[in-house]
Amino acid sequence: MLLTMYQTKDVCDAFNISRQTVRIWATEFADYLTPGATPEKGQQRNFSDGDMAVFALVHEVKQRGGTYENAHLQLKNGQRGELPVPNLPVPQESESHLAPLRGEITRLSNLLQHAMAERDDLRVTAAQEKALRQRSDEQLAQAQRKIDELNQEIGMLRARVATTNHDNSP
């Protein structure tokens, strides 16, 4: 999913408001906006689709003659406005927005490859352990059969000894 980011000019164009109004709304409704909407001094404001939905609600409230208090109440209740799609520009993703995302994708891809290699190693180890377990079970069964045979032989020898002792007694 590509993250769409809007600049102050895009907000101005979408709602037909001034840059000053965007700054005022961003400050007034900062609790409902992403951190990029109210950056530190000297940084460019960037607005997400969610921020635009907040501004859409504020715009709707103001268009109906409502106050910021009315907008705050509605925002606290989870309400958001409808984005004015025809007025929204097609945002151009700047390389500065994409570079961190590309870096994160690369990092996550590397982690995924590492995890898959570990999984494959564990599968091999599990298969080896299963084969060893089967061999030891077979050896145990063989040993048990041998023990049973020897016990049977001991029983027969004891019977012979008892018969011989009985035959040799006065």
mmCIF file of N, CA, C and O in Angstrom, residues 94-132:
data_model
loop_
_atom_site.group_PDB
_atom_site.id
_atom_site.type_symbol
_atom_site.label_atom_id
_atom_site.label_comp_id
_atom_site.label_asym_id
_atom_site.label_seq_id
_atom_site.Cartn_x
_atom_site.Cartn_y
_atom_site.Cartn_z
ATOM 1 N N SER A 94 7.361 12.405 -3.213
ATOM 2 C CA SER A 94 8.726 12.901 -3.342
ATOM 3 C C SER A 94 9.698 11.800 -2.935
ATOM 4 O O SER A 94 9.364 10.907 -2.164
ATOM 5 N N GLU A 95 10.879 11.888 -3.474
ATOM 6 C CA GLU A 95 11.908 10.888 -3.173
ATOM 7 C C GLU A 95 12.212 10.875 -1.677
ATOM 8 O O GLU A 95 12.503 9.832 -1.119
ATOM 9 N N SER A 96 12.074 12.023 -1.020
ATOM 10 C CA SER A 96 12.354 12.072 0.422
ATOM 11 C C SER A 96 11.350 11.238 1.205
ATOM 12 O O SER A 96 11.677 10.716 2.267
ATOM 13 N N HIS A 97 10.122 11.096 0.706
ATOM 14 C CA HIS A 97 9.121 10.253 1.371
ATOM 15 C C HIS A 97 9.359 8.784 1.066
ATOM 16 O O HIS A 97 9.102 7.912 1.895
ATOM 17 N N LEU A 98 9.836 8.502 -0.131
ATOM 18 C CA LEU A 98 9.980 7.116 -0.562
ATOM 19 C C LEU A 98 11.266 6.471 -0.055
ATOM 20 O O LEU A 98 11.295 5.263 0.190
ATOM 21 N N ALA A 99 12.317 7.248 0.118
ATOM 22 C CA ALA A 99 13.603 6.683 0.532
ATOM 23 C C ALA A 99 13.512 5.922 1.852
ATOM 24 O O ALA A 99 13.984 4.785 1.935
ATOM 25 N N PRO A 100 12.891 6.491 2.894
ATOM 26 C CA PRO A 100 12.796 5.719 4.145
ATOM 27 C C PRO A 100 11.963 4.443 3.968
ATOM 28 O O PRO A 100 12.268 3.412 4.565
ATOM 29 N N LEU A 101 10.928 4.529 3.155
ATOM 30 C CA LEU A 101 10.100 3.342 2.915
ATOM 31 C C LEU A 101 10.884 2.271 2.178
ATOM 32 O O LEU A 101 10.789 1.087 2.504
ATOM 33 N N ARG A 102 11.683 2.695 1.206
ATOM 34 C CA ARG A 102 12.512 1.724 0.477
ATOM 35 C C ARG A 102 13.521 1.075 1.421
ATOM 36 O O ARG A 102 13.768 -0.129 1.357
ATOM 37 N N GLY A 103 14.108 1.891 2.290
ATOM 38 C CA GLY A 103 15.062 1.361 3.262
ATOM 39 C C GLY A 103 14.399 0.353 4.191
ATOM 40 O O GLY A 103 14.967 -0.699 4.496
ATOM 41 N N GLU A 104 13.184 0.660 4.623
ATOM 42 C CA GLU A 104 12.450 -0.261 5.505
ATOM 43 C C GLU A 104 12.092 -1.543 4.761
ATOM 44 O O GLU A 104 12.177 -2.637 5.323
ATOM 45 N N ILE A 105 11.728 -1.430 3.504
ATOM 46 C CA ILE A 105 11.419 -2.616 2.700
ATOM 47 C C ILE A 105 12.665 -3.489 2.576
ATOM 48 O O ILE A 105 12.598 -4.709 2.725
ATOM 49 N N THR A 106 13.803 -2.879 2.314
ATOM 50 C CA THR A 106 15.052 -3.637 2.204
ATOM 51 C C THR A 106 15.387 -4.325 3.517
ATOM 52 O O THR A 106 15.721 -5.509 3.546
ATOM 53 N N ARG A 107 15.253 -3.598 4.625
ATOM 54 C CA ARG A 107 15.536 -4.175 5.935
ATOM 55 C C ARG A 107 14.609 -5.360 6.209
ATOM 56 O O ARG A 107 15.055 -6.427 6.636
ATOM 57 N N LEU A 108 13.319 -5.179 5.951
ATOM 58 C CA LEU A 108 12.363 -6.254 6.202
ATOM 59 C C LEU A 108 12.594 -7.440 5.269
ATOM 60 O O LEU A 108 12.449 -8.594 5.675
ATOM 61 N N SER A 109 12.986 -7.167 4.023
ATOM 62 C CA SER A 109 13.292 -8.257 3.090
ATOM 63 C C SER A 109 14.483 -9.068 3.586
ATOM 64 O O SER A 109 14.479 -10.299 3.516
ATOM 65 N N ASN A 110 15.499 -8.378 4.090
ATOM 66 C CA ASN A 110 16.672 -9.073 4.633
ATOM 67 C C ASN A 110 16.291 -9.921 5.847
ATOM 68 O O ASN A 110 16.744 -11.062 5.987
ATOM 69 N N LEU A 111 15.459 -9.355 6.722
ATOM 70 C CA LEU A 111 15.003 -10.119 7.883
ATOM 71 C C LEU A 111 14.201 -11.347 7.456
ATOM 72 O O LEU A 111 14.349 -12.432 8.027
ATOM 73 N N LEU A 112 13.368 -11.171 6.448
ATOM 74 C CA LEU A 112 12.565 -12.284 5.946
ATOM 75 C C LEU A 112 13.455 -13.377 5.383
ATOM 76 O O LEU A 112 13.260 -14.565 5.674
ATOM 77 N N GLN A 113 14.459 -13.005 4.592
ATOM 78 C CA GLN A 113 15.380 -14.002 4.029
ATOM 79 C C GLN A 113 16.125 -14.735 5.140
ATOM 80 O O GLN A 113 16.294 -15.954 5.093
ATOM 81 N N HIS A 114 16.548 -14.005 6.156
ATOM 82 C CA HIS A 114 17.252 -14.615 7.283
ATOM 83 C C HIS A 114 16.324 -15.589 8.016
ATOM 84 O O HIS A 114 16.721 -16.706 8.349
ATOM 85 N N ALA A 115 15.093 -15.183 8.254
ATOM 86 C CA ALA A 115 14.131 -16.046 8.947
ATOM 87 C C ALA A 115 13.829 -17.294 8.123
ATOM 88 O O ALA A 115 13.713 -18.395 8.670
ATOM 89 N N MET A 116 13.714 -17.141 6.806
ATOM 90 C CA MET A 116 13.445 -18.292 5.947
ATOM 91 C C MET A 116 14.625 -19.261 5.961
ATOM 92 O O MET A 116 14.425 -20.482 5.976
ATOM 93 N N ALA A 117 15.853 -18.742 5.967
ATOM 94 C CA ALA A 117 17.040 -19.609 6.029
ATOM 95 C C ALA A 117 17.077 -20.356 7.359
ATOM 96 O O ALA A 117 17.361 -21.561 7.397
ATOM 97 N N GLU A 118 16.757 -19.660 8.448
ATOM 98 C CA GLU A 118 16.705 -20.321 9.756
ATOM 99 C C GLU A 118 15.629 -21.401 9.767
ATOM 100 O O GLU A 118 15.839 -22.491 10.307
ATOM 101 N N ARG A 119 14.474 -21.101 9.190
ATOM 102 C CA ARG A 119 13.395 -22.083 9.115
ATOM 103 C C ARG A 119 13.844 -23.325 8.356
ATOM 104 O O ARG A 119 13.611 -24.452 8.792
ATOM 105 N N ASP A 120 14.519 -23.114 7.222
ATOM 106 C CA ASP A 120 14.999 -24.248 6.429
ATOM 107 C C ASP A 120 16.017 -25.074 7.206
ATOM 108 O O ASP A 120 15.988 -26.306 7.172
ATOM 109 N N ASP A 121 16.926 -24.395 7.938
ATOM 110 C CA ASP A 121 17.903 -25.106 8.767
ATOM 111 C C ASP A 121 17.202 -25.932 9.841
ATOM 112 O O ASP A 121 17.572 -27.077 10.109
ATOM 113 N N LEU A 122 16.172 -25.358 10.445
ATOM 114 C CA LEU A 122 15.432 -26.078 11.485
ATOM 115 C C LEU A 122 14.691 -27.276 10.906
ATOM 116 O O LEU A 122 14.598 -28.321 11.559
ATOM 117 N N ARG A 123 14.192 -27.128 9.696
ATOM 118 C CA ARG A 123 13.518 -28.263 9.057
ATOM 119 C C ARG A 123 14.499 -29.410 8.817
ATOM 120 O O ARG A 123 14.165 -30.574 9.021
ATOM 121 N N VAL A 124 15.718 -29.082 8.364
ATOM 122 C CA VAL A 124 16.743 -30.109 8.140
ATOM 123 C C VAL A 124 17.092 -30.777 9.464
ATOM 124 O O VAL A 124 17.156 -32.004 9.560
ATOM 125 N N THR A 125 17.297 -29.963 10.497
ATOM 126 C CA THR A 125 17.630 -30.504 11.813
ATOM 127 C C THR A 125 16.498 -31.390 12.326
ATOM 128 O O THR A 125 16.755 -32.472 12.866
ATOM 129 N N ALA A 126 15.273 -30.967 12.147
ATOM 130 C CA ALA A 126 14.129 -31.763 12.593
ATOM 131 C C ALA A 126 14.073 -33.093 11.843
ATOM 132 O O ALA A 126 13.789 -34.139 12.439
ATOM 133 N N ALA A 127 14.351 -33.069 10.539
ATOM 134 C CA ALA A 127 14.349 -34.309 9.747
ATOM 135 C C ALA A 127 15.458 -35.245 10.221
ATOM 136 O O ALA A 127 15.252 -36.464 10.327
ATOM 137 N N GLN A 128 16.633 -34.684 10.519
ATOM 138 C CA GLN A 128 17.739 -35.505 11.014
ATOM 139 C C GLN A 128 17.389 -36.115 12.367
ATOM 140 O O GLN A 128 17.653 -37.292 12.619
ATOM 141 N N GLU A 129 16.795 -35.312 13.233
ATOM 142 C CA GLU A 129 16.401 -35.818 14.541
ATOM 143 C C GLU A 129 15.338 -36.907 14.412
ATOM 144 O O GLU A 129 15.372 -37.903 15.135
ATOM 145 N N LYS A 130 14.424 -36.755 13.492
ATOM 146 C CA LYS A 130 13.382 -37.765 13.269
ATOM 147 C C LYS A 130 14.011 -39.078 12.814
ATOM 148 O O LYS A 130 13.647 -40.155 13.297
ATOM 149 N N ALA A 131 14.972 -38.995 11.892
ATOM 150 C CA ALA A 131 15.649 -40.202 11.405
ATOM 151 C C ALA A 131 16.408 -40.877 12.552
ATOM 152 O O ALA A 131 16.371 -42.111 12.692
ATOM 153 N N LEU A 132 17.090 -40.093 13.377
ATOM 154 C CA LEU A 132 17.809 -40.658 14.529
ATOM 155 C C LEU A 132 16.841 -41.314 15.506
ATOM 156 O O LEU A 132 17.113 -42.393 16.037
#
